[in-house]
Short mmCIF file of N, CA and C and ligand atoms in Angstrom, two decimals:
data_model
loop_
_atom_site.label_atom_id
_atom_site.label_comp_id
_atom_site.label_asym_id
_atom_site.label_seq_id
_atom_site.Cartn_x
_atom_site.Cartn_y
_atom_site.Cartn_z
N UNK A 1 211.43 -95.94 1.24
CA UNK A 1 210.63 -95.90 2.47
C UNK A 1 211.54 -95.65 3.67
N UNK A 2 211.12 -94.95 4.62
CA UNK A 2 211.85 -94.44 5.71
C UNK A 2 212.27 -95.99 6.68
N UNK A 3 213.24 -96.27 7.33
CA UNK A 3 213.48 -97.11 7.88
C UNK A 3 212.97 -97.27 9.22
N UNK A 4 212.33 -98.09 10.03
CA UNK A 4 211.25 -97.98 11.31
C UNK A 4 212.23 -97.60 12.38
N UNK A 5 211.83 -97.18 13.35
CA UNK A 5 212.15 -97.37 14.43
C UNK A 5 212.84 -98.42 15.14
N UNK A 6 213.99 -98.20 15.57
CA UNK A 6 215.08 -99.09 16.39
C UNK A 6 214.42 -99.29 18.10
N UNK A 7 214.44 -100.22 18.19
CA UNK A 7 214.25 -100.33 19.87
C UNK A 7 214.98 -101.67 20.64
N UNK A 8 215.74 -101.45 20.83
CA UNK A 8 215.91 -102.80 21.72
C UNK A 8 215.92 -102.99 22.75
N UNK A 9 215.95 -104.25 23.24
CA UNK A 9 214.99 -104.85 24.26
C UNK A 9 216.56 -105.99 24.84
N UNK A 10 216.82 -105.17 26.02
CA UNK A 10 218.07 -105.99 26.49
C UNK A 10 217.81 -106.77 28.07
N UNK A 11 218.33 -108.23 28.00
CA UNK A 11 218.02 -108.78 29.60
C UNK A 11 219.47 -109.07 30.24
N UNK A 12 219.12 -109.23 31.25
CA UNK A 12 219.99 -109.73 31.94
C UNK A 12 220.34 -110.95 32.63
N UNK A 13 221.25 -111.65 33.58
CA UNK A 13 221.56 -112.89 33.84
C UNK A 13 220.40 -113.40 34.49
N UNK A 14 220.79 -114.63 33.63
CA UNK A 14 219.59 -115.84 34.13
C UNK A 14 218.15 -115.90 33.25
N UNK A 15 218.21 -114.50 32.85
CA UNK A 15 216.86 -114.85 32.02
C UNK A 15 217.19 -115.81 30.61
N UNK A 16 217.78 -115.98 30.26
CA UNK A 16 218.01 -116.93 29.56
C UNK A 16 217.22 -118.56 30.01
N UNK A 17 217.28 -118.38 31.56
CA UNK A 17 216.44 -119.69 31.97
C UNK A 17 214.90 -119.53 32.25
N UNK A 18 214.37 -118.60 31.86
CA UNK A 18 212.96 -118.04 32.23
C UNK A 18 212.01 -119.03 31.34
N UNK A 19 211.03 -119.43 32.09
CA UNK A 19 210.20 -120.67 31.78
C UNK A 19 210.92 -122.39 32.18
N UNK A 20 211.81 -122.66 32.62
CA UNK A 20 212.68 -123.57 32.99
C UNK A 20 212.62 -123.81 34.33
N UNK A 21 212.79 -122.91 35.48
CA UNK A 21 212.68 -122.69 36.82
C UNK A 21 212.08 -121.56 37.57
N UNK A 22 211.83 -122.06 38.35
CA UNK A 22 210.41 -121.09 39.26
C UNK A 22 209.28 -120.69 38.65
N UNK A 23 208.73 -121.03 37.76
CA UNK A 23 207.74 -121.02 37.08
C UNK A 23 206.78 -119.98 38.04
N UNK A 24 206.50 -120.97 39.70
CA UNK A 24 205.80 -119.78 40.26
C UNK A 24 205.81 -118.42 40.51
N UNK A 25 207.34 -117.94 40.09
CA UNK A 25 207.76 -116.44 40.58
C UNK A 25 208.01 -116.12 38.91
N UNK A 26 208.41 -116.38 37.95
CA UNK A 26 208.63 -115.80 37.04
C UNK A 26 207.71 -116.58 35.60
N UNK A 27 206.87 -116.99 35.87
CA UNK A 27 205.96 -117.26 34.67
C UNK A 27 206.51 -118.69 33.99
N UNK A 28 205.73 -119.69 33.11
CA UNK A 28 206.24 -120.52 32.13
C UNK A 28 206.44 -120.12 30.72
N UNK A 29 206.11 -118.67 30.34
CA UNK A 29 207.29 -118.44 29.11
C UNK A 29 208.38 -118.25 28.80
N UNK A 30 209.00 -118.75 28.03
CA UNK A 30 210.68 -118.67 27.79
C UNK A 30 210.55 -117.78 27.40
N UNK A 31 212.06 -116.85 27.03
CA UNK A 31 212.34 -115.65 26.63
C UNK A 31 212.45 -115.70 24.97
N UNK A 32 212.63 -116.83 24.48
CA UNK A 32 211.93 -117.17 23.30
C UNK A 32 210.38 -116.55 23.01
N UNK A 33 209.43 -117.02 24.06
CA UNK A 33 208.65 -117.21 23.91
C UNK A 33 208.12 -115.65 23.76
N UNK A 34 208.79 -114.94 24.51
CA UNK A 34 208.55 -113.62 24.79
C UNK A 34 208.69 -112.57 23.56
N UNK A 35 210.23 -113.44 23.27
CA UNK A 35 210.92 -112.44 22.01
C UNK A 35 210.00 -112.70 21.04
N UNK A 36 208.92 -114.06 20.35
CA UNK A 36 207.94 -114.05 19.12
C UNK A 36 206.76 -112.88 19.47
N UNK A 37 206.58 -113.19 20.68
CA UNK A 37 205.50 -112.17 20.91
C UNK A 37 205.80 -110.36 20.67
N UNK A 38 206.52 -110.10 21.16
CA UNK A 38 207.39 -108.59 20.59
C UNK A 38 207.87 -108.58 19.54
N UNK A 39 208.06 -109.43 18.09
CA UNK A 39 208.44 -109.43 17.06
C UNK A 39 206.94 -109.48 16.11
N UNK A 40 205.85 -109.81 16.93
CA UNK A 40 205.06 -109.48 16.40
C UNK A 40 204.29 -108.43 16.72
N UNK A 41 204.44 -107.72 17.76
CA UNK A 41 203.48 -106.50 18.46
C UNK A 41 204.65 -105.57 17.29
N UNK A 42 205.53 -105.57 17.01
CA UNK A 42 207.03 -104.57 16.71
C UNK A 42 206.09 -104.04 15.26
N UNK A 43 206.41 -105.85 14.73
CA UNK A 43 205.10 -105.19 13.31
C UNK A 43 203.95 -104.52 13.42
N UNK A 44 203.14 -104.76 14.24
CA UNK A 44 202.08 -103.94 14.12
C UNK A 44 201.96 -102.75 14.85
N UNK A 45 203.33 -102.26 15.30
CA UNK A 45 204.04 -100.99 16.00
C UNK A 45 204.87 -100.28 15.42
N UNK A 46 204.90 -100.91 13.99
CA UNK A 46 205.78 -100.63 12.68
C UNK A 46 207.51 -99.73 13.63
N UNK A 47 207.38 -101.11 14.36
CA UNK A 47 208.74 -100.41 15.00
C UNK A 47 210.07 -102.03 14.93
N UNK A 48 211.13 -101.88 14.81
CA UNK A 48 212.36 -103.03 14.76
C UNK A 48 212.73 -103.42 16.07
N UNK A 49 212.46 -104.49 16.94
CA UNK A 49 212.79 -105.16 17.88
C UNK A 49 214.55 -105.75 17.62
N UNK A 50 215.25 -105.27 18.77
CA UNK A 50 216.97 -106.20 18.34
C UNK A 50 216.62 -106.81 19.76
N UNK A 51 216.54 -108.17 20.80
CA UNK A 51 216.40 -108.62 21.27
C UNK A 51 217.40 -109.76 22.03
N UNK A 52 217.87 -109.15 23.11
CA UNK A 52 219.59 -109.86 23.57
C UNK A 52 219.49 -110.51 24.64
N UNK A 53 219.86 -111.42 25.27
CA UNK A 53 220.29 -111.50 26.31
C UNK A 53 221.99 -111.78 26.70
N UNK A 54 222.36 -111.71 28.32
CA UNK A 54 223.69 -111.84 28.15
C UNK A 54 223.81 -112.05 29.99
N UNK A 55 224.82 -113.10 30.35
CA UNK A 55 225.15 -113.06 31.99
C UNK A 55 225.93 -111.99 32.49
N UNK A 56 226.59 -111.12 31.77
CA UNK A 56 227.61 -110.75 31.23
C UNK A 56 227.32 -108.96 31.74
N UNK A 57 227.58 -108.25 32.65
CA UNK A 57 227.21 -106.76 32.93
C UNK A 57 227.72 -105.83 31.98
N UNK A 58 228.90 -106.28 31.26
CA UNK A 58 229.52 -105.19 30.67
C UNK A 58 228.84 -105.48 28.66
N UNK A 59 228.20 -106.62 28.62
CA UNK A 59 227.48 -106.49 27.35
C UNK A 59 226.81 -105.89 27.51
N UNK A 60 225.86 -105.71 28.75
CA UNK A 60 224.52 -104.64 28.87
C UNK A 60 225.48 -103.46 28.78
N UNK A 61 226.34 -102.97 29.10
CA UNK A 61 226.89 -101.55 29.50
C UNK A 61 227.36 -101.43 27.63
N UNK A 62 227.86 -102.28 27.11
CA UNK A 62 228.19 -102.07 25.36
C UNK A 62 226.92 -101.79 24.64
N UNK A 63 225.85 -102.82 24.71
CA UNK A 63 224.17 -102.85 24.12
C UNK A 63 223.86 -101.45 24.28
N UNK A 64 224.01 -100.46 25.30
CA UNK A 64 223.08 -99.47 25.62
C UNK A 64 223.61 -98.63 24.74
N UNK A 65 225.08 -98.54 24.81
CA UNK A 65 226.23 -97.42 24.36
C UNK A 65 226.07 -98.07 22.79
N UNK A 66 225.68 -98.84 22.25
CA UNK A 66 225.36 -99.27 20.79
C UNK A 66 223.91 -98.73 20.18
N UNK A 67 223.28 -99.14 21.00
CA UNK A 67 221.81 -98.26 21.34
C UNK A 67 221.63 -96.51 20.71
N UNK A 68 222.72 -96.20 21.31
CA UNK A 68 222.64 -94.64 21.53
C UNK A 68 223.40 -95.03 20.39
N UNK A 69 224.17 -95.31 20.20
CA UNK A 69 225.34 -94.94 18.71
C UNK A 69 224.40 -95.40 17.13
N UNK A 70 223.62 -96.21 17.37
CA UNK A 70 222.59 -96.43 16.64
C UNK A 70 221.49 -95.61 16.27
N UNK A 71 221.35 -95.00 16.87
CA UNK A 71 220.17 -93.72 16.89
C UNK A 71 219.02 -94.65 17.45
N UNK A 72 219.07 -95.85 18.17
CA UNK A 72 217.73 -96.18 18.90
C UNK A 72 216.82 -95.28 19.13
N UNK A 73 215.37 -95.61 19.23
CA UNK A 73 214.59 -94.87 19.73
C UNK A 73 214.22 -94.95 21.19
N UNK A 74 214.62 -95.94 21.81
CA UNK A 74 214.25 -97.01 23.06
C UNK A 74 215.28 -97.69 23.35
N UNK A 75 215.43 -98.42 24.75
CA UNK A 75 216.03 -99.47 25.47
C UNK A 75 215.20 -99.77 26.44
N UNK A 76 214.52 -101.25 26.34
CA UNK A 76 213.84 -101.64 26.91
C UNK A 76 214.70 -102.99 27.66
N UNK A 77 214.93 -102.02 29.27
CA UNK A 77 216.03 -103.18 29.79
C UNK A 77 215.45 -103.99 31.27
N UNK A 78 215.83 -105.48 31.48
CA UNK A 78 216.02 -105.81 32.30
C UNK A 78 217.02 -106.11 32.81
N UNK A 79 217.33 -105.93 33.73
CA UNK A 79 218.83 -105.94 33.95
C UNK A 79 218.68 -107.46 35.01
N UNK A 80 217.73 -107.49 35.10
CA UNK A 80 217.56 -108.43 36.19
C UNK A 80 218.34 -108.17 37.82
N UNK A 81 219.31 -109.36 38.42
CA UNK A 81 219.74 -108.86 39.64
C UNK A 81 221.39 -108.23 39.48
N UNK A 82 221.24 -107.80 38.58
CA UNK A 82 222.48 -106.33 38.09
C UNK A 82 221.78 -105.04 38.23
N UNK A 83 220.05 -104.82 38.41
CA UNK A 83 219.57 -103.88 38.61
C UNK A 83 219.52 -103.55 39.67
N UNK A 84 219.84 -103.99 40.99
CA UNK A 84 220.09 -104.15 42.91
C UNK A 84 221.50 -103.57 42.98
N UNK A 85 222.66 -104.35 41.63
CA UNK A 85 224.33 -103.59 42.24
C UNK A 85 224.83 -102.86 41.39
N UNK A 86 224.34 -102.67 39.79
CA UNK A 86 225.11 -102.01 39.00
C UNK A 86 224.96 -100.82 38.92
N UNK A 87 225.80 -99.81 39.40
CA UNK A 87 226.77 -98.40 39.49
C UNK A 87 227.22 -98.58 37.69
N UNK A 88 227.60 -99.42 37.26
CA UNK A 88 228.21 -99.38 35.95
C UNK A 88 226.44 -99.17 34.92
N UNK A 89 225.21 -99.93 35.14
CA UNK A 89 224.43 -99.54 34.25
C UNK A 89 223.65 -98.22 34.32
N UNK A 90 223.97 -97.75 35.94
CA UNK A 90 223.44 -96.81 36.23
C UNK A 90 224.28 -95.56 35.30
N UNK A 91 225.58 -95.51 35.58
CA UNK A 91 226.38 -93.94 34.90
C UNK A 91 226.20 -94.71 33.24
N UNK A 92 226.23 -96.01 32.70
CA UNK A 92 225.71 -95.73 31.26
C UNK A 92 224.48 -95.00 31.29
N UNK A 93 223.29 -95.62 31.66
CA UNK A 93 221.97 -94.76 30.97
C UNK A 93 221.83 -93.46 31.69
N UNK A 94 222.41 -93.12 32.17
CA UNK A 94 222.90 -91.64 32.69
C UNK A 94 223.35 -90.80 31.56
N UNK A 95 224.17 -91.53 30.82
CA UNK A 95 225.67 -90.80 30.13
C UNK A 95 224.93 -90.92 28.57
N UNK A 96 223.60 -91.60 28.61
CA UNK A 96 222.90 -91.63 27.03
C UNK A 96 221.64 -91.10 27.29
N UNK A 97 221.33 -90.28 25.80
CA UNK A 97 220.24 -89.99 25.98
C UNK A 97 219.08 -90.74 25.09
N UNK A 98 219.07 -92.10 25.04
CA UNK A 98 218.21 -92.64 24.07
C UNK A 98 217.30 -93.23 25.67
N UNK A 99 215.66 -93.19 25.81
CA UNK A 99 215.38 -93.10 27.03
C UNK A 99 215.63 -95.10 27.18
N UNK A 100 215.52 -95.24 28.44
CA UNK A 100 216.04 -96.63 28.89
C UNK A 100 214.50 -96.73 29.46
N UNK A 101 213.67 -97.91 29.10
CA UNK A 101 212.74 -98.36 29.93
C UNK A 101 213.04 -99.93 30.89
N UNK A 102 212.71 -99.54 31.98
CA UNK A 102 213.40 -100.57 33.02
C UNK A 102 211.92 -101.62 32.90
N UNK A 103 211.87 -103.07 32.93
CA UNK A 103 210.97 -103.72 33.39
C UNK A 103 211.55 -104.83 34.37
N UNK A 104 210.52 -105.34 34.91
CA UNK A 104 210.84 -106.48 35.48
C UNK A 104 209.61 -107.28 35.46
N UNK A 105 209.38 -108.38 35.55
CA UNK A 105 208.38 -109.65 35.24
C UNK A 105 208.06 -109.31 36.84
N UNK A 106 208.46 -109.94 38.00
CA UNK A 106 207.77 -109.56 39.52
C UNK A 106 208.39 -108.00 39.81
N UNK A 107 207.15 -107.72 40.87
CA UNK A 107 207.50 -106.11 41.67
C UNK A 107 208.50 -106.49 42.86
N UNK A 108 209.65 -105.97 42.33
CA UNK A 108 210.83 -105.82 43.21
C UNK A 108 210.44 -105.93 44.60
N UNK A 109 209.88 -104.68 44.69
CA UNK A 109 208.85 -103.96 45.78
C UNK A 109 208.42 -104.62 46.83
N UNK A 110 207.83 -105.60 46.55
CA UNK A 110 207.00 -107.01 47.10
C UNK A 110 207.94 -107.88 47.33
N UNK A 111 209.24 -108.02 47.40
CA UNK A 111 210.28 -109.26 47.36
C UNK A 111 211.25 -108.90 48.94
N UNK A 112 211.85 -109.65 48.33
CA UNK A 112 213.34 -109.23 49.40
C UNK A 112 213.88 -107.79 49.80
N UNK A 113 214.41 -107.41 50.80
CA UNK A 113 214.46 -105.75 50.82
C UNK A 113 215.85 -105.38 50.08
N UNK A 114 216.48 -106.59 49.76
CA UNK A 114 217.66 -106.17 48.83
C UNK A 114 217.44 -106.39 47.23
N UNK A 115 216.43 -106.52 47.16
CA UNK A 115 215.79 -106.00 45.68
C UNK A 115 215.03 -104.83 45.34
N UNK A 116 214.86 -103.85 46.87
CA UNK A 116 214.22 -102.36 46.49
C UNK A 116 214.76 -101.52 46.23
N UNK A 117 216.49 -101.44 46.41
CA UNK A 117 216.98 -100.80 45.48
C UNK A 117 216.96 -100.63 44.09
N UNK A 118 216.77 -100.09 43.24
CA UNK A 118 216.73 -100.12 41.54
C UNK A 118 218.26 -98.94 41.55
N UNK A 119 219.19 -99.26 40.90
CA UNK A 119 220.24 -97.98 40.45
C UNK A 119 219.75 -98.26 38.83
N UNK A 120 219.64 -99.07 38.05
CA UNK A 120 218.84 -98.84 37.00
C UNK A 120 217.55 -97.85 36.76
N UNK A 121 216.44 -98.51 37.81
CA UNK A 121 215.31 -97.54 38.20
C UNK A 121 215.77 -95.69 38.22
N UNK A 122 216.85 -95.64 39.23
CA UNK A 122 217.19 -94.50 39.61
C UNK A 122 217.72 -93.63 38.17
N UNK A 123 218.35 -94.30 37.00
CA UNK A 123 218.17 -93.44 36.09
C UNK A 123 217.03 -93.95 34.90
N UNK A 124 216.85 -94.45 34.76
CA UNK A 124 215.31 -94.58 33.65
C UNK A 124 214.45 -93.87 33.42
N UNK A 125 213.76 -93.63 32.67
CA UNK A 125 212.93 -92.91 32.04
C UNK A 125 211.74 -93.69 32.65
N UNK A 126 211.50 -95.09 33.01
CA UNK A 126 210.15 -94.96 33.78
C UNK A 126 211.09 -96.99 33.73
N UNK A 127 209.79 -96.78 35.06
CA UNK A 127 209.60 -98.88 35.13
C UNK A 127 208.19 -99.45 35.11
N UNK A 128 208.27 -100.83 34.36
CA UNK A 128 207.38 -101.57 34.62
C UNK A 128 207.16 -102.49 35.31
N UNK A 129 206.58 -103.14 36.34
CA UNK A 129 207.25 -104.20 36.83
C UNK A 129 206.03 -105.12 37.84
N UNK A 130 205.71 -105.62 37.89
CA UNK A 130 205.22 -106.99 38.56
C UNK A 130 203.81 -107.15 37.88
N UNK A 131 204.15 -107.26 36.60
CA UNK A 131 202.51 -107.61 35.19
C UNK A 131 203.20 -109.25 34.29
N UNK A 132 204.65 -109.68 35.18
CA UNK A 132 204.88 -110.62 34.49
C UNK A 132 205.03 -110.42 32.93
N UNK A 133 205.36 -111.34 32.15
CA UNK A 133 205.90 -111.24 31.12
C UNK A 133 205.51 -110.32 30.06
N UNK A 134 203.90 -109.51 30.67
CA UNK A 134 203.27 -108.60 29.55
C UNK A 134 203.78 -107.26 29.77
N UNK A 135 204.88 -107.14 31.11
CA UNK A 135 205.49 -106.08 31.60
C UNK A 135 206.14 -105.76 29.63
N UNK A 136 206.77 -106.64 29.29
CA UNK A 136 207.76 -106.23 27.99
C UNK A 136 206.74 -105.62 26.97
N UNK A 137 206.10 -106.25 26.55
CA UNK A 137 204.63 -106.01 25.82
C UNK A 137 204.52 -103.87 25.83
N UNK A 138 203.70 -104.20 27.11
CA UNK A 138 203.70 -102.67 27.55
C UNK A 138 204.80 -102.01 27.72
N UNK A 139 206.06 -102.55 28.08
CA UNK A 139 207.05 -101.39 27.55
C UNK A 139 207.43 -101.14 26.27
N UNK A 140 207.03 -101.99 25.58
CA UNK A 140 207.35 -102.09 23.88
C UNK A 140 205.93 -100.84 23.37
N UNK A 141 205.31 -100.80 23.79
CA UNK A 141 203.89 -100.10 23.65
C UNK A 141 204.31 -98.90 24.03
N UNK A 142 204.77 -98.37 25.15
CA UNK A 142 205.53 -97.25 25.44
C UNK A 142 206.21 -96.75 24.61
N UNK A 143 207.41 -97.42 24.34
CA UNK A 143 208.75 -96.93 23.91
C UNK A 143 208.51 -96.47 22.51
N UNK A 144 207.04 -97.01 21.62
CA UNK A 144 206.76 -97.12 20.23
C UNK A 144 206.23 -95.53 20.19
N UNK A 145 205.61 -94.89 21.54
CA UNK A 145 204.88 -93.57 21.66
C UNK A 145 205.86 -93.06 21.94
N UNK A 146 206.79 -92.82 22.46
CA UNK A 146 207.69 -91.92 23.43
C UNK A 146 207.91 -90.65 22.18
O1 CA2 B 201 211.34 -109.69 38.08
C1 CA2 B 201 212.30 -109.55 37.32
O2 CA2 B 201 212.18 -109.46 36.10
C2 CA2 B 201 213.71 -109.53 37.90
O3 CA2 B 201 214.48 -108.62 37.12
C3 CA2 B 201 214.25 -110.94 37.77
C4 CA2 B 201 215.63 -111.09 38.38
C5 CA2 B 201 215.66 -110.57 39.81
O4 CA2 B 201 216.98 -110.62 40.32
C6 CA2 B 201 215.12 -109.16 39.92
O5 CA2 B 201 215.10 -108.79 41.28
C7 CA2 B 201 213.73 -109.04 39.33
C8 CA2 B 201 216.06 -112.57 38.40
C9 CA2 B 201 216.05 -113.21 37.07
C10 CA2 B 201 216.34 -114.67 37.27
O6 CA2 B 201 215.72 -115.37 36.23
C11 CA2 B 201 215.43 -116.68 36.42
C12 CA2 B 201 214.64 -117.25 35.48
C13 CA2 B 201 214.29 -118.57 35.63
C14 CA2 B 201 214.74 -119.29 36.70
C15 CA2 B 201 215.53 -118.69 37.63
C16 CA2 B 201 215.89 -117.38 37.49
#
């Protein structure tokens, strides 16, 4: 049998504490909670979820470049607030062509004006962003069509 579809689904700092603090701005599911839910949409998307997090900018900049060396079909990234300064995630998903889907749980947009920058945004293949935690959901739904 042919082997499914690769997609992974990479975050960035702090989400590791998601459901723990601010509940009002970023939801009460953990990223646990998130990752069962996409391990089960994956099956019935007959597609393989790899599911990371890391505080760490240059694991996201390795994940993507593993991504592509993998033959991923997808990168479904939050970069979180590395998506406002990173020049480094921007020339990776530049420099790959496996498409990068950007989400975010709140709309940047609507926040602070030093969160309307996206350099992630600026190379991605598309964003999702202020649907809260079903943002991943629907990019997993995406990335399964692309
Ligand atoms: O809305 C998003 O998903 C963000 O990527 C979240 C980032 C923020 O810097 C972006 O502008 C938008 C922050 C993630 C921090 O995560 C926390 C989770 C729980 C408690 C505190 C922070």
């Amino acid at each position: 049998m042919a082997t499914p579809p690769l997609i992974f689904v990479l975050n960035g700092p702090n989400l590791n504490l998601l459901g723990t603090r601010e509940p009002d701005i970023y939801g009460s599911d953990t990223l646990d909670d998130i990752a069962g839910r996409l391990e089960d949409k994956a099956k019935d998307l007959g597609v393989t979820v790899d599911i990371r997090q890391s505080n760490h900018e240059g694991h996201l900049v390795d994940w993507i470049q593993e991504a592509q060396a993998r033959g991923a079909k997808a990168v479904i990234l939050n970069a979180a607030s590395y998506t406002h300064t990173s020049i480094a995630l921007h020339d990776t998903i530049k420099g790959v062509s496996v498409p990068v889907i950007e989400v975010h749980i709140t709309n940047p947009h609507r926040r602070e004006p030093f969160r309307h920058v996206s350099w992630v945004g600026q190379a991605a293949r598309g964003t999702i962003a202020g649907f809260g935690a079903l943002g991943y959901e629907l990019a997993l739904d995406a990335a399964a069509r692309l």
